[in-house]
Amino acid sequence: MIENDADAWAVILAGGKGARLAPFTGDMPKQLLTWRGKPLFWHSAEAFARCALMRGLVFVFPENLLAEAENLIENLTDRHDLGLPWKIVAGGSTRAESSRNGVLALPRSVRRVLIHDAARPFLQPALIWRILEALDETVGGVAPTLPVKETVKRVDADGLVAQTVPRDLLAVAQTPQGFWTEILKRSWPDEFPPDITDDAMLLENAGLRVRTVQGQEDNVKITTAEDLKLIADEGFSLPCSGFGYDAHRYGEGRPLKLGGVPIPGKFRVVAHSDGDVLLHALIDAMLGCACLGDIGQHFPDGESAYEGISSAILLDQTAGLVKDAGMEITQADLTVVAQAPALAPFAREIRKNVAHLLGLPFERVNFKATTEEKMGYTGRLEGIKAYALVNGLRKFRQ
Ligand code: CTP
Ligand code: MG
């Protein structure tokens, strides 16, 4: 039975080099990889903290990462206090030595210890409960295991099958493994053999009893490149919208162009660039959708580089900016307000051209033209204005 004044601490082993994964992680030790916005080892710490039986944590890190890891843990606890005391110690050159250093750092009163690989970030509190419940006076330790599902072969040095091993007596061991601290310490040899891969082995070697309990199916140890897929940050997308508006005065200036399409006739606009009021509104809407400010910020009016520049070029650059910001434009709705010229004859071509500029299918771009019934400055033929609404999907990392 579990006592109310449970005294269990966990030792989280993050003292390895992650050598097998180094080519895929840019040499970053795997326990420090980020998954769901937190370093991998922290997920185990959170699982222990969610289990009401736990009283404290010891983190084991490589000597050369100790200061960095301590800083990291302090920052993480500032963000989300685990509500448990913790310590950090340097590991050794093997897992067994790291484990011993962690256990030696436990407060004296700690009678039960759970030793866990930081490389197993999917640990659930239910497994911790199962282990502590099974750790009674009749055993020295408890190891979670899973049955072997595949047919198991012994293979000789030439790659030939030597034997099929009956699998009903085989099991795959996981961590955390739970121990009576004193019994675990008693199992330590003066020198650890090099082939020790978990703590239960030490008890076995010393002839001490280790009970098995059902492991957790998805409690995988991140070990190979294939496993990295399990901690790939999926990120998420949110729908977003951006609004844009622009106006130009009619007068001596550029020939009228809307959505990159020349509109023949007497109307000309006063402008620094090519004066395409519709593309300017669209650019602002795209920037708005990606929270990137406005057109003036990116293409200042006074700069000679932009004098007479085709707005299609500005739009193209804007498309690059919003793409870099993780945004995919899905749709645009455009409105031009002008008393004259009549724009209906150009609607299809404008739609087609804007769709082309945005790299969207024709049916995802809409174009409308309207008048203001001879009211206001458009009504008096003093100018022209445009509105644009852009919808998109914006990708966020966790
Ligand atoms: N570990 C440790 N100290 C060591 C070696 C390993 O604390 N000297 C820890 C690892 O950080 C890991 C766990 O033991 O959480 C299981 O080891 P493993 O998966 O082998 O990790 P690494 O030793 O880091 O990886 P590799 O063997 O590929 O170098
Ligand atoms: Mg290793």
Tab-separated table of C-alpha atoms and ligand atoms in Angstrom:
chain	number	residue	atom	x	y	z
A	1	MET	CA	0.000	0.000	0.000
A	2	ILE	CA	1.050	3.563	-0.594
A	3	GLU	CA	1.662	5.588	2.505
A	4	ASN	CA	0.135	9.007	2.739
A	5	ASP	CA	3.433	10.609	3.574
A	6	ALA	CA	4.912	9.299	0.338
A	7	ASP	CA	8.587	10.071	0.122
A	8	ALA	CA	9.436	9.255	-3.442
A	9	TRP	CA	11.865	11.326	-5.459
A	10	ALA	CA	12.728	10.982	-9.124
A	11	VAL	CA	16.139	11.048	-10.740
A	12	ILE	CA	15.845	12.327	-14.312
A	13	LEU	CA	18.814	11.118	-16.339
A	14	ALA	CA	19.787	13.738	-18.872
A	15	GLY	CA	23.516	13.111	-18.684
A	16	GLY	CA	24.020	11.496	-22.076
A	17	LYS	CA	25.532	12.828	-25.282
A	18	GLY	CA	22.833	11.570	-27.622
A	19	ALA	CA	25.619	10.307	-29.906
A	20	ARG	CA	23.335	8.232	-32.120
A	21	LEU	CA	21.214	11.269	-32.907
A	22	ALA	CA	24.034	13.801	-33.127
A	23	PRO	CA	24.140	13.787	-36.962
A	24	PHE	CA	20.462	14.771	-37.025
A	25	THR	CA	20.355	17.306	-34.197
A	26	GLY	CA	23.404	19.421	-35.040
A	27	ASP	CA	25.158	17.820	-32.033
A	28	MET	CA	22.543	19.105	-29.596
A	29	PRO	CA	22.071	16.454	-26.854
A	30	LYS	CA	18.611	15.012	-27.462
A	31	GLN	CA	17.344	15.763	-23.943
A	32	LEU	CA	17.627	19.479	-24.811
A	33	LEU	CA	15.685	19.308	-28.078
A	34	THR	CA	12.533	21.398	-28.015
A	35	TRP	CA	9.175	19.704	-28.261
A	36	ARG	CA	5.891	21.543	-27.734
A	37	GLY	CA	7.797	24.635	-26.671
A	38	LYS	CA	9.805	22.928	-23.917
A	39	PRO	CA	13.044	20.978	-23.741
A	40	LEU	CA	12.537	17.232	-23.924
A	41	PHE	CA	13.714	16.476	-20.361
A	42	TRP	CA	11.164	18.926	-18.967
A	43	HIS	CA	8.230	16.811	-20.139
A	44	SER	CA	9.299	14.031	-17.761
A	45	ALA	CA	9.711	16.560	-14.946
A	46	GLU	CA	6.145	17.728	-15.544
A	47	ALA	CA	4.827	14.147	-15.530
A	48	PHE	CA	6.465	13.512	-12.132
A	49	ALA	CA	5.133	16.814	-10.819
A	50	ARG	CA	1.602	15.788	-11.823
A	51	CYS	CA	1.852	12.628	-9.723
A	52	ALA	CA	0.783	13.373	-6.170
A	53	LEU	CA	3.187	10.788	-4.743
A	54	MET	CA	6.323	12.652	-5.761
A	55	ARG	CA	8.289	14.777	-3.314
A	56	GLY	CA	11.256	16.029	-5.348
A	57	LEU	CA	13.435	15.757	-8.433
A	58	VAL	CA	17.123	15.347	-9.163
A	59	PHE	CA	18.254	16.310	-12.651
A	60	VAL	CA	21.464	14.756	-13.956
A	61	PHE	CA	23.254	16.595	-16.759
A	62	PRO	CA	26.672	16.290	-18.372
A	63	GLU	CA	29.273	18.214	-16.373
A	64	ASN	CA	29.900	20.675	-19.245
A	65	LEU	CA	26.184	21.543	-19.517
A	66	LEU	CA	25.508	21.881	-15.798
A	67	ALA	CA	25.434	25.683	-15.549
A	68	GLU	CA	23.415	26.044	-18.735
A	69	ALA	CA	20.913	23.390	-17.626
A	70	GLU	CA	20.526	24.945	-14.179
A	71	ASN	CA	19.732	28.280	-15.782
A	72	LEU	CA	17.257	26.646	-18.099
A	73	ILE	CA	15.466	24.877	-15.232
A	74	GLU	CA	15.283	28.129	-13.266
A	75	ASN	CA	13.687	29.867	-16.259
A	76	LEU	CA	11.273	26.993	-16.785
A	77	THR	CA	10.212	26.975	-13.123
A	78	ASP	CA	9.706	30.749	-13.313
A	79	ARG	CA	7.228	30.127	-16.124
A	80	HIS	CA	5.595	27.105	-14.540
A	81	ASP	CA	6.581	26.147	-11.015
A	82	LEU	CA	6.509	22.372	-10.615
A	83	GLY	CA	5.745	22.683	-6.925
A	84	LEU	CA	8.560	20.256	-6.088
A	85	PRO	CA	12.044	20.871	-4.735
A	86	TRP	CA	14.781	20.011	-7.203
A	87	LYS	CA	18.522	19.547	-7.412
A	88	ILE	CA	20.917	19.221	-10.286
A	89	VAL	CA	24.121	17.180	-10.413
A	90	ALA	CA	26.754	16.195	-12.932
A	91	GLY	CA	26.489	12.787	-14.572
A	92	GLY	CA	29.229	10.290	-15.341
A	93	SER	CA	30.608	8.721	-18.456
A	94	THR	CA	27.997	5.948	-18.489
A	95	ARG	CA	24.296	5.863	-17.737
A	96	ALA	CA	24.938	3.738	-14.644
A	97	GLU	CA	27.385	6.307	-13.261
A	98	SER	CA	24.981	9.151	-13.982
A	99	SER	CA	22.270	7.227	-12.200
A	100	ARG	CA	24.518	6.652	-9.181
A	101	ASN	CA	25.418	10.369	-9.027
A	102	GLY	CA	21.719	11.228	-9.085
A	103	VAL	CA	20.872	8.777	-6.313
A	104	LEU	CA	23.775	10.018	-4.176
A	105	ALA	CA	22.333	13.534	-4.437
A	106	LEU	CA	18.992	12.509	-2.896
A	107	PRO	CA	18.160	13.825	0.563
A	108	ARG	CA	18.890	11.138	3.189
A	109	SER	CA	15.227	10.649	4.067
A	110	VAL	CA	14.237	9.516	0.580
A	111	ARG	CA	13.334	5.850	0.848
A	112	ARG	CA	11.996	5.309	-2.659
A	113	VAL	CA	13.492	6.540	-5.885
A	114	LEU	CA	12.307	6.442	-9.468
A	115	ILE	CA	15.013	6.565	-12.091
A	116	HIS	CA	13.954	7.796	-15.497
A	117	ASP	CA	15.500	8.435	-18.903
A	118	ALA	CA	15.012	12.065	-19.876
A	119	ALA	CA	14.841	10.728	-23.440
A	120	ARG	CA	11.351	9.318	-22.684
A	121	PRO	CA	9.198	12.453	-22.801
A	122	PHE	CA	5.813	10.724	-23.125
A	123	LEU	CA	5.722	9.405	-19.563
A	124	GLN	CA	2.308	9.587	-17.910
A	125	PRO	CA	1.647	9.853	-14.153
A	126	ALA	CA	-0.439	6.632	-14.324
A	127	LEU	CA	2.742	4.648	-14.938
A	128	ILE	CA	4.440	6.292	-11.954
A	129	TRP	CA	1.494	5.253	-9.767
A	130	ARG	CA	1.661	1.645	-11.044
A	131	ILE	CA	5.336	1.416	-10.234
A	132	LEU	CA	5.094	2.867	-6.744
A	133	GLU	CA	2.092	0.697	-5.935
A	134	ALA	CA	4.046	-2.408	-6.931
A	135	LEU	CA	7.119	-1.442	-4.926
A	136	ASP	CA	6.401	-3.349	-1.718
A	137	GLU	CA	8.641	-4.948	0.908
A	138	THR	CA	8.920	-8.186	-1.063
A	139	VAL	CA	10.959	-6.698	-3.902
A	140	GLY	CA	13.951	-4.393	-4.236
A	141	GLY	CA	12.698	-2.704	-7.371
A	142	VAL	CA	9.993	-2.459	-10.012
A	143	ALA	CA	10.506	-2.207	-13.764
A	144	PRO	CA	7.733	-1.449	-16.260
A	145	THR	CA	7.824	-3.813	-19.213
A	146	LEU	CA	5.930	-4.548	-22.381
A	147	PRO	CA	5.504	-7.960	-23.962
A	148	VAL	CA	7.529	-8.673	-27.077
A	149	LYS	CA	5.208	-8.666	-30.074
A	150	GLU	CA	7.549	-9.774	-32.820
A	151	THR	CA	9.146	-13.140	-33.390
A	152	VAL	CA	12.612	-12.939	-31.867
A	153	LYS	CA	15.649	-14.511	-33.529
A	154	ARG	CA	19.130	-15.008	-32.273
A	155	VAL	CA	21.405	-14.091	-35.167
A	156	ASP	CA	25.034	-15.194	-35.496
A	157	ALA	CA	28.020	-13.102	-36.540
A	158	ASP	CA	27.452	-14.008	-40.203
A	159	GLY	CA	23.905	-12.686	-40.113
A	160	LEU	CA	22.414	-16.180	-40.143
A	161	VAL	CA	19.539	-17.161	-37.910
A	162	ALA	CA	20.880	-19.316	-35.124
A	163	GLN	CA	17.650	-19.816	-33.212
A	164	THR	CA	14.122	-18.561	-32.660
A	165	VAL	CA	13.831	-17.453	-29.059
A	166	PRO	CA	10.499	-18.206	-27.386
A	167	ARG	CA	9.046	-14.784	-26.743
A	168	ASP	CA	6.543	-15.601	-23.996
A	169	LEU	CA	9.261	-15.203	-21.389
A	170	LEU	CA	10.696	-12.040	-22.918
A	171	ALA	CA	9.755	-8.466	-22.136
A	172	VAL	CA	10.987	-5.031	-23.149
A	173	ALA	CA	11.967	-2.838	-20.197
A	174	GLN	CA	11.210	0.866	-19.850
A	175	THR	CA	11.802	3.596	-17.320
A	176	PRO	CA	11.012	4.941	-14.801
A	177	GLN	CA	12.113	2.069	-12.635
A	178	GLY	CA	11.353	2.306	-8.922
A	179	PHE	CA	13.623	1.157	-6.097
A	180	TRP	CA	14.028	1.167	-2.384
A	181	THR	CA	16.935	3.556	-2.232
A	182	GLU	CA	18.924	1.495	0.254
A	183	ILE	CA	18.525	-1.720	-1.736
A	184	LEU	CA	19.546	0.003	-4.968
A	185	LYS	CA	22.663	1.360	-3.301
A	186	ARG	CA	23.473	-2.097	-1.990
A	187	SER	CA	23.325	-3.469	-5.524
A	188	TRP	CA	26.055	-1.168	-6.798
A	189	PRO	CA	29.281	-3.007	-7.590
A	190	ASP	CA	32.604	-1.293	-6.900
A	191	GLU	CA	32.894	-0.759	-10.608
A	192	PHE	CA	30.009	-0.777	-13.043
A	193	PRO	CA	30.378	-3.261	-15.885
A	194	PRO	CA	30.145	-1.446	-19.238
A	195	ASP	CA	27.031	-3.312	-20.390
A	196	ILE	CA	24.642	-1.908	-17.765
A	197	THR	CA	21.733	-0.333	-19.663
A	198	ASP	CA	19.189	0.083	-16.868
A	199	ASP	CA	19.129	0.091	-13.063
A	200	ALA	CA	17.117	-3.095	-12.710
A	201	MET	CA	20.146	-4.932	-14.134
A	202	LEU	CA	22.170	-3.977	-11.081
A	203	LEU	CA	19.653	-5.636	-8.777
A	204	GLU	CA	19.444	-8.686	-11.021
A	205	ASN	CA	23.222	-8.990	-11.010
A	206	ALA	CA	23.199	-8.774	-7.211
A	207	GLY	CA	20.531	-11.487	-6.984
A	208	LEU	CA	17.857	-9.040	-5.769
A	209	ARG	CA	14.217	-9.236	-6.779
A	210	VAL	CA	12.760	-6.878	-9.388
A	211	ARG	CA	9.028	-7.002	-10.073
A	212	THR	CA	7.613	-6.089	-13.450
A	213	VAL	CA	4.474	-4.049	-14.035
A	214	GLN	CA	2.754	-3.230	-17.265
A	215	GLY	CA	4.640	-0.499	-19.106
A	216	GLN	CA	3.207	2.366	-21.092
A	217	GLU	CA	2.837	1.529	-24.777
A	218	ASP	CA	3.924	4.938	-26.077
A	219	ASN	CA	6.651	5.560	-23.489
A	220	VAL	CA	9.253	5.493	-26.237
A	221	LYS	CA	12.915	6.381	-25.728
A	222	ILE	CA	13.949	8.874	-28.388
A	223	THR	CA	16.987	7.081	-29.776
A	224	THR	CA	17.101	7.012	-33.575
A	225	ALA	CA	16.363	9.445	-36.397
A	226	GLU	CA	13.051	7.663	-36.944
A	227	ASP	CA	12.040	8.503	-33.344
A	228	LEU	CA	12.589	12.203	-34.042
A	229	LYS	CA	9.332	12.173	-36.011
A	230	LEU	CA	7.547	11.601	-32.708
A	231	ILE	CA	8.792	14.925	-31.391
A	232	ALA	CA	8.562	16.900	-34.631
A	233	ASP	CA	6.934	20.175	-33.754
A	234	GLU	CA	3.756	20.080	-35.777
A	235	GLY	CA	2.947	23.722	-35.162
A	236	PHE	CA	-0.555	24.905	-35.893
A	237	SER	CA	-2.312	27.190	-38.353
A	238	LEU	CA	-4.765	29.927	-37.566
A	239	PRO	CA	-7.033	31.607	-40.075
A	240	CYS	CA	-6.248	35.280	-40.439
A	241	SER	CA	-7.621	38.262	-42.321
A	242	GLY	CA	-6.061	41.519	-43.438
A	243	PHE	CA	-7.683	44.697	-44.597
A	244	GLY	CA	-6.201	47.281	-46.937
A	245	TYR	CA	-7.266	50.668	-48.220
A	246	ASP	CA	-5.746	53.189	-50.614
A	247	ALA	CA	-6.782	56.295	-52.555
A	248	HIS	CA	-5.241	58.301	-55.389
A	249	ARG	CA	-6.040	61.692	-56.797
A	250	TYR	CA	-6.903	62.000	-60.470
A	251	GLY	CA	-4.662	64.495	-62.243
A	252	GLU	CA	-1.472	64.829	-64.221
A	253	GLY	CA	0.461	61.661	-63.531
A	254	ARG	CA	0.489	57.970	-64.321
A	255	PRO	CA	-1.882	56.234	-66.727
A	256	LEU	CA	-4.590	54.414	-64.769
A	257	LYS	CA	-3.801	50.805	-63.885
A	258	LEU	CA	-5.883	48.571	-61.625
A	259	GLY	CA	-4.731	45.190	-60.417
A	260	GLY	CA	-1.881	45.471	-62.892
A	261	VAL	CA	-4.298	45.893	-65.791
A	262	PRO	CA	-4.030	49.134	-67.857
A	263	ILE	CA	-7.380	50.958	-68.010
A	264	PRO	CA	-7.466	53.016	-71.229
A	265	GLY	CA	-9.071	56.447	-71.254
A	266	LYS	CA	-8.444	59.952	-70.013
A	267	PHE	CA	-8.032	59.180	-66.310
A	268	ARG	CA	-4.560	59.467	-64.828
A	269	VAL	CA	-3.445	59.343	-61.210
A	270	VAL	CA	-0.964	61.361	-59.168
A	271	ALA	CA	1.464	58.860	-57.623
A	272	HIS	CA	5.076	58.156	-56.699
A	273	SER	CA	4.948	54.545	-57.896
A	274	ASP	CA	2.778	53.447	-60.823
A	275	GLY	CA	-0.304	54.499	-58.820
A	276	ASP	CA	-2.119	51.163	-58.941
A	277	VAL	CA	-4.547	51.933	-56.144
A	278	LEU	CA	-5.958	48.411	-56.126
A	279	LEU	CA	-2.618	46.639	-55.764
A	280	HIS	CA	-1.644	49.093	-53.031
A	281	ALA	CA	-4.766	48.239	-51.062
A	282	LEU	CA	-4.067	44.562	-51.689
A	283	ILE	CA	-0.460	44.864	-50.485
A	284	ASP	CA	-1.659	46.521	-47.277
A	285	ALA	CA	-4.215	43.747	-46.774
A	286	MET	CA	-1.526	41.084	-47.257
A	287	LEU	CA	0.775	42.823	-44.789
A	288	GLY	CA	-2.131	43.226	-42.386
A	289	CYS	CA	-2.903	39.517	-42.583
A	290	ALA	CA	0.657	38.658	-41.557
A	291	CYS	CA	0.885	41.472	-38.949
A	292	LEU	CA	3.714	43.080	-40.904
A	293	GLY	CA	2.763	46.747	-40.761
A	294	ASP	CA	1.972	48.677	-43.928
A	295	ILE	CA	3.188	49.426	-47.433
A	296	GLY	CA	4.871	52.715	-46.462
A	297	GLN	CA	7.054	50.909	-43.954
A	298	HIS	CA	8.340	48.417	-46.481
A	299	PHE	CA	8.425	50.614	-49.607
A	300	PRO	CA	8.847	54.234	-48.447
A	301	ASP	CA	7.208	56.800	-50.719
A	302	GLY	CA	10.198	59.130	-50.803
A	303	GLU	CA	12.697	56.527	-51.976
A	304	SER	CA	13.841	56.946	-55.556
A	305	ALA	CA	14.016	53.165	-55.999
A	306	TYR	CA	10.240	53.096	-55.900
A	307	GLU	CA	9.620	55.983	-58.298
A	308	GLY	CA	7.397	54.751	-61.103
A	309	ILE	CA	7.921	51.168	-59.956
A	310	SER	CA	5.388	48.619	-61.103
A	311	SER	CA	3.162	47.730	-58.171
A	312	ALA	CA	3.281	44.126	-59.377
A	313	ILE	CA	6.927	44.089	-58.276
A	314	LEU	CA	5.990	45.471	-54.866
A	315	LEU	CA	3.285	42.842	-54.588
A	316	ASP	CA	5.734	40.128	-55.478
A	317	GLN	CA	8.109	41.294	-52.744
A	318	THR	CA	5.211	41.475	-50.311
A	319	ALA	CA	4.246	37.907	-51.181
A	320	GLY	CA	7.784	36.875	-50.200
A	321	LEU	CA	7.559	38.755	-46.892
A	322	VAL	CA	4.256	37.213	-45.868
A	323	LYS	CA	5.405	33.764	-46.914
A	324	ASP	CA	8.478	34.138	-44.705
A	325	ALA	CA	6.125	35.070	-41.880
A	326	GLY	CA	4.490	31.639	-42.273
A	327	MET	CA	1.403	32.856	-44.063
A	328	GLU	CA	-0.389	31.244	-46.933
A	329	ILE	CA	-2.907	33.502	-48.685
A	330	THR	CA	-6.074	31.621	-49.432
A	331	GLN	CA	-8.420	34.259	-50.853
A	332	ALA	CA	-8.748	37.942	-51.754
A	333	ASP	CA	-11.799	40.161	-52.183
A	334	LEU	CA	-11.177	43.482	-53.925
A	335	THR	CA	-13.339	46.558	-54.360
A	336	VAL	CA	-12.616	49.692	-56.383
A	337	VAL	CA	-14.704	52.826	-55.822
A	338	ALA	CA	-14.756	55.145	-58.830
A	339	GLN	CA	-17.424	57.290	-60.455
A	340	ALA	CA	-15.627	56.766	-63.744
A	341	PRO	CA	-14.295	55.070	-65.774
A	342	ALA	CA	-16.715	52.125	-65.917
A	343	LEU	CA	-14.775	49.112	-64.720
A	344	ALA	CA	-17.119	46.211	-65.392
A	345	PRO	CA	-15.491	45.462	-68.788
A	346	PHE	CA	-12.153	44.940	-67.022
A	347	ALA	CA	-13.395	42.915	-64.048
A	348	ARG	CA	-12.483	39.521	-65.443
A	349	GLU	CA	-9.028	40.555	-66.554
A	350	ILE	CA	-8.285	42.229	-63.203
A	351	ARG	CA	-9.398	39.122	-61.351
A	352	LYS	CA	-7.282	36.937	-63.567
A	353	ASN	CA	-4.215	39.092	-63.244
A	354	VAL	CA	-4.443	39.453	-59.468
A	355	ALA	CA	-4.963	35.688	-59.108
A	356	HIS	CA	-1.854	35.199	-61.223
A	357	LEU	CA	0.160	37.677	-59.141
A	358	LEU	CA	-0.919	35.949	-55.917
A	359	GLY	CA	-0.406	32.467	-57.314
A	360	LEU	CA	-4.042	31.628	-56.562
A	361	PRO	CA	-6.700	29.925	-58.668
A	362	PHE	CA	-9.035	32.361	-60.401
A	363	GLU	CA	-12.023	31.395	-58.245
A	364	ARG	CA	-10.260	32.527	-55.055
A	365	VAL	CA	-10.030	36.142	-56.118
A	366	ASN	CA	-13.040	38.409	-56.332
A	367	PHE	CA	-13.294	41.849	-57.870
A	368	LYS	CA	-16.052	44.418	-57.462
A	369	ALA	CA	-16.405	47.992	-58.654
A	370	THR	CA	-18.853	50.524	-57.368
A	371	THR	CA	-19.555	54.234	-57.414
A	372	GLU	CA	-20.467	56.502	-54.533
A	373	GLU	CA	-23.470	57.879	-56.380
A	374	LYS	CA	-21.709	61.135	-57.296
A	375	MET	CA	-21.035	61.859	-53.628
A	376	GLY	CA	-17.696	62.652	-52.091
A	377	TYR	CA	-14.386	62.950	-53.910
A	378	THR	CA	-14.909	59.889	-56.065
A	379	GLY	CA	-18.342	61.260	-56.966
A	380	ARG	CA	-16.767	64.562	-58.020
A	381	LEU	CA	-14.191	62.648	-60.110
A	382	GLU	CA	-11.362	63.961	-57.933
A	383	GLY	CA	-9.966	60.523	-57.326
A	384	ILE	CA	-10.303	56.793	-56.982
A	385	LYS	CA	-10.077	54.438	-54.006
A	386	ALA	CA	-9.804	50.740	-53.354
A	387	TYR	CA	-10.430	48.282	-50.551
A	388	ALA	CA	-8.982	44.813	-50.210
A	389	LEU	CA	-9.666	41.969	-47.858
A	390	VAL	CA	-7.246	39.061	-47.760
A	391	ASN	CA	-7.777	35.776	-45.945
A	392	GLY	CA	-5.039	33.341	-45.171
A	393	LEU	CA	-3.683	30.670	-42.892
A	394	ARG	CA	-0.855	31.633	-40.627
A	395	LYS	CA	1.431	28.942	-39.292
A	396	PHE	CA	2.682	29.208	-35.761
A	397	ARG	CA	5.214	27.068	-34.032
A	398	GLN	CA	4.031	25.805	-30.672
B	1	CTP	N1	22.398	9.093	-19.842
B	1	CTP	C1	23.008	9.719	-18.775
B	1	CTP	N2	24.381	9.675	-18.638
B	1	CTP	C2	25.127	9.005	-19.536
B	1	CTP	C3	24.523	8.352	-20.611
B	1	CTP	C4	23.138	8.404	-20.754
B	1	CTP	O1	22.318	10.333	-17.950
B	1	CTP	N3	26.453	8.994	-19.375
B	1	CTP	C5	20.948	9.208	-20.009
B	1	CTP	C6	20.548	9.860	-21.328
B	1	CTP	O2	20.591	11.289	-21.231
B	1	CTP	C7	19.187	9.306	-21.600
B	1	CTP	C8	19.182	7.973	-20.872
B	1	CTP	O3	20.360	7.946	-20.054
B	1	CTP	O4	18.161	10.104	-21.068
B	1	CTP	C9	19.157	6.802	-21.832
B	1	CTP	O5	20.340	6.748	-22.578
B	1	CTP	P1	20.463	6.809	-24.166
B	1	CTP	O6	19.172	6.733	-24.826
B	1	CTP	O7	21.543	5.838	-24.535
B	1	CTP	O8	20.975	8.325	-24.354
B	1	CTP	P2	22.408	8.836	-24.782
B	1	CTP	O9	23.464	8.054	-24.099
B	1	CTP	O10	22.410	10.301	-24.579
B	1	CTP	O11	22.395	8.533	-26.335
B	1	CTP	P3	23.520	7.740	-27.169
B	1	CTP	O12	23.657	6.379	-26.526
B	1	CTP	O13	22.974	7.717	-28.553
B	1	CTP	O14	24.768	8.580	-27.051
B	2	MG	MG	23.657	5.873	-24.407
